[in-house]
XYZ file of C-alpha atoms in Angstrom:
202
model
C -11.129 8.282 -4.423
C -14.347 10.308 -4.726
C -13.643 12.181 -7.952
C -14.608 12.367 -11.592
C -11.159 13.576 -12.562
C -8.890 11.307 -14.558
C -6.603 10.454 -11.673
C -5.451 7.193 -10.106
C -3.386 6.495 -7.001
C -0.520 4.032 -6.691
C -0.118 2.181 -3.389
C 2.345 -0.418 -2.161
C 1.922 -2.782 0.776
C 5.036 -3.785 2.708
C 4.809 -6.741 5.073
C 7.581 -9.196 4.169
C 11.000 -7.778 3.319
C 12.539 -4.702 1.712
C 13.199 -6.386 -1.623
C 12.187 -4.075 -4.441
C 11.987 -0.931 -2.302
C 15.048 0.734 -3.839
C 13.898 -0.094 -7.365
C 10.378 1.204 -6.751
C 11.671 4.456 -5.245
C 14.032 5.003 -8.169
C 11.249 4.497 -10.704
C 8.846 6.784 -8.842
C 11.544 9.458 -8.705
C 12.385 9.068 -12.397
C 8.742 9.506 -13.378
C 7.969 12.105 -10.693
C 5.083 9.947 -9.485
C 3.746 9.898 -5.911
C 2.800 6.741 -4.035
C 1.567 5.717 -0.615
C 3.252 2.850 1.230
C 1.167 0.829 3.675
C 3.595 -0.772 6.127
C 2.999 -3.316 8.821
C 4.476 -2.442 12.187
C 6.705 -5.499 11.997
C 8.063 -4.351 8.625
C 8.851 -0.932 10.110
C 10.661 -2.546 13.048
C 12.693 -4.891 10.843
C 13.420 -2.401 8.055
C 13.418 1.141 9.490
C 15.932 2.308 6.882
C 13.537 1.303 4.095
C 10.670 3.111 5.839
C 12.763 6.253 6.228
C 13.836 6.064 2.576
C 10.176 6.127 1.533
C 9.615 9.253 3.607
C 12.823 10.889 2.387
C 11.665 10.316 -1.187
C 8.513 12.284 -0.412
C 5.948 9.508 -0.241
C 3.184 8.924 2.268
C 3.394 6.217 4.928
C 0.311 4.534 6.353
C -0.591 1.501 8.436
C -1.255 -2.037 7.290
C -1.687 -3.404 10.856
C 1.100 -4.606 13.121
C 1.391 -8.308 12.277
C -0.903 -8.738 9.235
C -3.459 -11.030 10.888
C -6.910 -12.011 9.716
C -8.667 -9.310 11.693
C -12.004 -11.133 11.783
C -10.341 -13.856 13.846
C -9.495 -11.357 16.601
C -11.739 -9.776 19.178
C -12.303 -6.028 19.310
C -9.513 -5.354 21.806
C -6.989 -7.388 19.845
C -7.908 -5.513 16.660
C -7.434 -2.202 18.457
C -4.005 -3.318 19.632
C -3.038 -4.222 16.057
C -3.862 -0.667 14.974
C -2.243 1.093 17.928
C 0.883 -1.052 18.032
C 1.416 -0.513 14.296
C 1.035 3.241 14.744
C 3.700 3.276 17.461
C 6.092 1.200 15.340
C 5.643 3.463 12.304
C 6.140 6.624 14.364
C 9.346 5.222 15.826
C 10.692 4.115 12.450
C 10.015 7.301 10.491
C 10.245 9.858 13.286
C 6.850 11.422 12.587
C 3.165 10.496 12.609
C 2.089 8.369 9.650
C -0.975 9.241 7.597
C -4.322 8.639 9.340
C -5.019 5.777 6.921
C -5.396 2.072 7.661
C -5.476 -0.786 5.160
C -6.874 -4.059 6.421
C -4.753 -7.180 5.874
C -6.141 -9.301 3.035
C -8.741 -6.620 2.397
C -11.055 -8.372 4.860
C -13.356 -5.772 6.347
C -16.705 -5.594 8.044
C -18.722 -2.477 8.942
C -17.977 -3.156 12.623
C -14.229 -3.447 12.048
C -14.170 -0.273 9.954
C -16.074 1.546 12.691
C -13.480 0.377 15.219
C -10.652 1.742 13.071
C -12.543 5.003 12.533
C -12.986 5.343 16.295
C -9.181 5.292 16.598
C -9.024 8.204 14.099
C -8.000 6.198 11.029
C -9.753 6.046 7.666
C -10.015 2.672 5.953
C -8.271 2.817 2.557
C -8.606 -0.269 0.402
C -8.134 -0.630 -3.371
C -9.871 -0.864 -6.704
C -7.714 -3.757 -7.904
C -4.546 -5.620 -6.954
C -1.944 -6.376 -9.601
C -1.252 -9.798 -8.012
C 2.427 -9.183 -8.695
C 3.214 -10.547 -5.246
C 2.406 -14.038 -6.552
C 5.602 -13.912 -8.631
C 6.438 -16.011 -11.641
C 5.946 -19.148 -9.539
C 2.331 -18.069 -9.133
C 1.868 -17.621 -12.867
C 2.353 -13.863 -12.995
C 4.490 -11.831 -15.407
C 5.206 -8.119 -15.711
C 2.740 -7.973 -18.624
C 0.010 -9.553 -16.505
C 0.769 -7.101 -13.703
C 0.345 -4.159 -16.063
C -2.811 -5.616 -17.598
C -4.445 -6.170 -14.204
C -3.620 -2.609 -13.137
C -4.880 -1.067 -16.376
C -8.217 -2.846 -16.147
C -8.794 -0.911 -12.926
C -8.026 2.498 -14.417
C -11.008 4.786 -13.924
C -11.491 8.145 -12.211
C -10.306 7.793 -8.614
C -8.999 4.237 -8.906
C -6.560 2.981 -6.270
C -4.085 0.369 -7.475
C -2.554 -1.988 -4.937
C 0.948 -3.393 -5.385
C 3.564 -4.876 -3.064
C 7.231 -4.534 -2.255
C 9.044 -7.598 -1.034
C 8.178 -11.200 -1.744
C 6.444 -13.697 0.560
C 9.224 -16.246 0.132
C 12.049 -13.700 0.186
C 13.368 -14.923 -3.156
C 12.867 -13.996 -6.790
C 12.279 -10.626 -8.393
C 9.565 -8.188 -7.356
C 7.259 -8.090 -10.354
C 5.470 -4.929 -9.259
C 8.800 -3.099 -9.212
C 9.780 -4.484 -12.603
C 6.436 -3.572 -14.151
C 6.227 -0.080 -12.640
C 7.840 1.914 -15.496
C 5.519 0.420 -18.108
C 2.556 0.792 -15.788
C 3.162 4.500 -15.178
C 3.705 5.162 -18.874
C 0.534 3.242 -19.786
C -1.579 5.083 -17.211
C -0.389 8.442 -18.483
C -0.866 7.389 -22.103
C -4.536 6.921 -21.267
C -4.776 10.539 -20.181
C -4.662 9.885 -16.456
C -2.611 11.660 -13.834
C -1.098 9.812 -10.875
C -2.504 11.458 -7.775
C -1.273 11.475 -4.206
C -3.624 9.816 -1.705
C -2.744 12.612 0.683
C -5.027 14.809 -1.423
C -7.914 13.066 0.371
C -6.926 15.007 3.469
C -7.493 18.378 1.751
C -10.048 17.803 -1.040
């Protein structure tokens, strides 16, 4: 985020399953912390109740493509369809327009692809660092490592990327488990957790 203020934003990608959603929402509510959830269209179609719960809890919903492809492997028209189809799925799931934000799958972007998304009236929102919590304990991660990776990114305007769900559909969601300690640690450093929606008004 373009700011010198001591603020960071928390974001969660959702592409696999709804595991961890309830826990994340409870923690965010307990700490009165905002977050933005970047959903794939397929996630919204499979788990509309989870998408609506995010909205009901007061958080922003944005697009993470429809099917989470490697966008550089698609032609321009196919990339446009990924954006537009995701937007339709999110609107149907949550009953309102999502935020005009788009996060590229895998963080793979090119100036041309960003320009294509911009032409469809979406801003590309990526991240400062990813906690890698989605790798799970099988991938060598722990809640302490999740927190450490997030804290190394803390700087004015930082955007931290986390995930709900797990790729394999089994095991705990480390980002959810680490969230209380992460929020407390961010605030202990004198930072406020900001809402990405502030980009629309700042």
